[in-house]
Amino acid sequence: MAGKPKLHYTKGRGKMESIRWLLAAAGVEFEEEFIETKEDLEKLRNDGVLLFQQVPMVEIDGMRMVQTRAILSYIAAKYNLYGKDLKERAWIDMYVEGTTDLMGMIMFLPFQQADTKEKNLALIIERATTRYFPVYEKALKDHGQDYLVGNKLSWADVHLLEAILMAEECKPDVLSAFPLLQAFKGRISNIPTIKKFLQPGSQRKPPTDEKFVAVVRKIFNI
Amino acid sequence: MSGKPKLHYFNGRGRMEPIRWLLAAAGVEFEESFLEKKEDLTKLQKDGSLLFQQVPMVEIDGMKLVQTRAIANYIATKYNLYGKDMKERALIDMYVEGMFDLNELLMTYGFLPADKKEEHFANMMDKAENRYFPVFEKVLKDHGNDFLVGSQLSRADIQLLEIILMAEEWKPDTLAKFPVLQSFKARLSNIPTIKKFLQPGSQRKPLIQAEEVPKIISIFY
């Protein structure tokens, strides 16, 4: 028993990726146990370790935590990435919910049929550039600080960097109208723990390709 | 300016209802501004009042909070409905996220076209009775306490009561196999602030009627 958090999920990004990002940014080493077949998932279910029969599940501090947001909130609070008071937390929560909505759209793209995929890709770019990125650009512009909330690195910054990189995978110049977000991206990417996570060989997972979609469909029966 | 929180949404449950429940349970009076047509939403968007151009939005403590969970987290913390420490919060969060998932299924049912309803209904009741209710029945049974987490009322209890009542609207005997949840329901419903919210004339919204659906959809699309 290592005492390190242990992540249970597939070997892909999905809903666990934001958790990997946050732990990595906080400099927390973690282990991973990958679900590779339907039987692996069934075993976890039959062992009674998944509160609602779902993953992500993270073993941390003697708990078997499930539900992505619950896990992320716990990690953020534990590692001081959740602001200094209730009002900062409210801002962090709002910003994170926005990036969650955007990344949620991107996450499902590989699972769609070709015709809906094209339509949804266009919608993602539209939402990214007209609904979400303008908000974060403005937040940074208004206070002129390096971080979104409270002049200190928080969960909101890590989540935004993750969302930016995912959006750039959809459209490389998606940040062209957002100079402050470009600078933000450069700055946050250079934070040592995050820089390390961005390097090859880290526990960061690659984008989901067609082959992996087939694996996921089999495991979750979708 | 009353100082009371002000809720911006349409005159129905949707994603605002859990927030109404929380405020009511906490004994907090609140005002509501209802969106009745698309122009009402457009006006809020143009005013810059909606961070991501969406409702729910709640004006509270000088902020215009958006995103259901951000709003609920803020209210729960402010009114002491979020446990006493990080570990209690972790449990509350896990339970509440499960309830949000079930709420999503229960809430969207009324908006579905007729041909999609049957399958969705079967799925939502299956999830309620085989995935979610057993968990909460076991939690309460195992510790034998009155509340889901710790020794005092939390948002987890309030939200559980809310989804129990919503599930019962669709299937009145949904709690048949869950005796501990039946007592929980009775006990929670008797808490004075909640009892008041459950009475006619409160700000609790009714189940959506089929005739209202087109009007609501036209606000947003």
XYZ file of C-alpha atoms in Angstrom, chain A residues 51-54 61 63-67 69-70 73-74 77-78 82 86-87 89-90 93-95 97-98 101 131-132 135-136, chain B residues 51-54 61 63-67 69-70 73-74 77-78 82 86-87 89-90 93-95 97-98 101 131-132 135-136:
62
model
C -20.643 3.556 -5.166
C -22.849 4.076 -8.214
C -21.326 1.277 -10.336
C -19.361 3.856 -12.299
C -7.019 9.014 2.024
C -11.814 6.612 0.717
C -12.968 5.163 -2.573
C -14.118 8.379 -4.149
C -16.381 8.435 -7.175
C -17.995 11.218 -9.224
C -16.509 16.680 -9.489
C -16.443 15.258 -5.971
C -13.164 19.300 -5.338
C -11.499 17.130 -2.721
C -9.219 21.705 -1.392
C -6.550 19.334 -0.078
C -9.507 26.141 -4.269
C -16.092 31.378 -0.151
C -16.212 34.097 -2.808
C -14.411 29.399 -4.428
C -17.576 30.607 -6.129
C -16.547 26.851 -9.359
C -18.118 28.994 -12.081
C -15.019 29.006 -14.240
C -18.124 24.506 -14.725
C -17.630 26.461 -17.962
C -19.059 22.052 -20.323
C -19.036 31.689 -25.243
C -16.114 30.375 -23.212
C -14.991 35.011 -20.548
C -11.535 33.893 -19.469
C -21.300 34.757 -17.509
C -21.775 31.985 -20.077
C -25.002 33.350 -21.591
C -27.007 30.771 -19.633
C -24.150 38.888 -2.049
C -22.475 38.518 -7.307
C -24.339 37.199 -10.329
C -23.676 33.488 -9.841
C -24.229 31.064 -12.692
C -23.784 27.311 -13.130
C -23.322 23.546 -8.973
C -21.401 26.761 -8.302
C -22.001 25.027 -3.468
C -22.053 28.683 -2.431
C -21.453 26.571 2.415
C -22.943 29.892 3.433
C -22.004 21.290 3.600
C -13.302 17.959 4.073
C -14.172 14.314 4.528
C -17.791 17.351 2.171
C -16.344 14.542 0.078
C -20.315 15.722 -2.902
C -20.349 12.079 -3.966
C -23.949 11.606 -2.906
C -23.411 14.209 -7.753
C -25.250 10.891 -7.954
C -27.339 12.509 -12.382
C -28.557 2.316 -8.735
C -29.334 5.292 -6.518
C -27.037 3.328 -2.050
C -28.814 5.856 0.136
